[in-house]
Amino acid sequence: MAYVYILECADASYYVGSTRNLESRLWQHQQGLGGAYTSARLPVRLAYACEFASVVDAWGVERKLHGWSRAKREALIRGDYAALPNLARHRQDRLPGE
């Protein structure tokens, strides 16, 4: 199993990542051990997570989310899936099934 996750940082920015162990990775971020971006913006909270069968699938979705606008990420976090196609910058930004 693998996960894609979005953290909301103290400065209201979002951090997108992927991992095999969500609980451990979240703890690392919260302790300032998760990387330079999040350690400079503590505290962080988990805003969104999605489980995937493979690391390759999770990594592919993570790469897509990096290219998404803030508004599109916020729609995903809210679970407003109907809004996602309207917020796409380009056709290649869309997830399968959109």
Coordinates of C-alpha atoms in Angstrom, one line a residue:
M1 CA 0.0 0.0 0.0
A2 CA 1.0 3.6 -0.6
Y3 CA -0.5 7.0 0.1
V4 CA -0.7 10.4 -1.4
Y5 CA -1.3 13.1 1.2
I6 CA -1.8 16.9 1.5
L7 CA -0.6 18.7 4.6
E8 CA -1.8 22.2 5.6
C9 CA 1.1 24.1 7.0
A10 CA 1.0 26.9 9.6
D11 CA 1.3 29.5 6.9
A12 CA -1.8 28.1 5.2
S13 CA 0.3 26.7 2.3
Y14 CA -0.1 23.1 1.2
Y15 CA 2.5 20.3 1.0
V16 CA 1.9 17.3 -1.3
G17 CA 3.7 14.0 -0.6
S18 CA 3.5 10.3 -0.9
T19 CA 4.6 7.5 1.4
R20 CA 4.3 3.8 2.2
N21 CA 3.6 4.5 5.9
L22 CA 1.3 7.5 6.4
E23 CA 1.3 7.5 10.2
S24 CA 5.1 7.5 10.4
R25 CA 5.5 10.1 7.7
L26 CA 3.0 12.4 9.3
W27 CA 4.8 12.1 12.7
Q28 CA 8.1 12.9 10.9
H29 CA 6.6 16.1 9.4
Q30 CA 5.1 17.1 12.8
Q31 CA 8.5 16.7 14.5
G32 CA 10.2 18.8 11.9
L33 CA 12.0 15.8 10.4
G34 CA 9.9 15.7 7.2
G35 CA 11.9 18.0 5.1
A36 CA 12.9 21.6 4.8
Y37 CA 9.6 22.9 3.5
T38 CA 7.4 21.6 6.2
S39 CA 9.9 22.0 9.0
A40 CA 9.9 25.7 8.4
R41 CA 6.1 25.8 8.5
L42 CA 5.2 24.0 11.6
P43 CA 2.7 22.9 12.8
V44 CA 1.2 20.9 10.0
R45 CA -2.0 19.0 9.8
L46 CA -3.2 16.2 7.5
A47 CA -5.8 17.8 5.2
Y48 CA -6.2 14.9 2.7
A49 CA -5.0 11.3 2.2
C50 CA -5.8 8.7 -0.4
E51 CA -4.6 5.0 -0.4
F52 CA -3.2 3.3 -3.5
A53 CA -2.4 -0.3 -4.3
S54 CA 1.1 0.6 -5.5
V55 CA 3.8 3.1 -4.9
V56 CA 4.0 3.8 -8.6
D57 CA 0.3 4.8 -8.7
A58 CA 0.7 7.0 -5.6
W59 CA 3.8 8.7 -7.0
G60 CA 2.0 9.4 -10.3
V61 CA -0.9 11.1 -8.6
E62 CA 1.5 13.0 -6.4
R63 CA 3.2 14.4 -9.5
K64 CA -0.3 15.5 -10.9
L65 CA -1.2 17.2 -7.6
H66 CA 2.0 19.2 -7.6
G67 CA 0.8 20.8 -10.8
W68 CA -2.7 21.6 -9.5
S69 CA -3.8 25.1 -8.5
R70 CA -4.6 25.9 -4.9
A71 CA -8.3 26.1 -5.7
K72 CA -8.2 22.6 -7.3
R73 CA -6.4 21.2 -4.3
E74 CA -8.9 22.7 -1.9
A75 CA -11.8 21.2 -3.9
L76 CA -10.1 17.8 -3.5
I77 CA -9.6 18.4 0.2
R78 CA -13.3 19.4 0.6
G79 CA -14.4 16.3 -1.4
D80 CA -16.0 18.5 -4.1
Y81 CA -15.1 16.2 -6.9
A82 CA -17.6 17.7 -9.3
A83 CA -15.6 21.0 -9.3
L84 CA -12.3 19.4 -10.2
P85 CA -12.8 19.3 -14.0
N86 CA -13.8 23.0 -14.0
L87 CA -10.6 23.9 -12.1
A88 CA -8.2 22.1 -14.5
R89 CA -5.6 24.3 -16.0
H90 CA -4.9 21.8 -18.8
R91 CA -6.5 18.5 -20.0
Q92 CA -3.4 16.6 -18.7
D93 CA -4.1 17.9 -15.2
R94 CA -7.2 15.7 -15.0
L95 CA -7.2 12.4 -13.1
P96 CA -8.5 9.3 -14.9
G97 CA -12.3 9.4 -14.9
E98 CA -12.6 13.2 -14.8

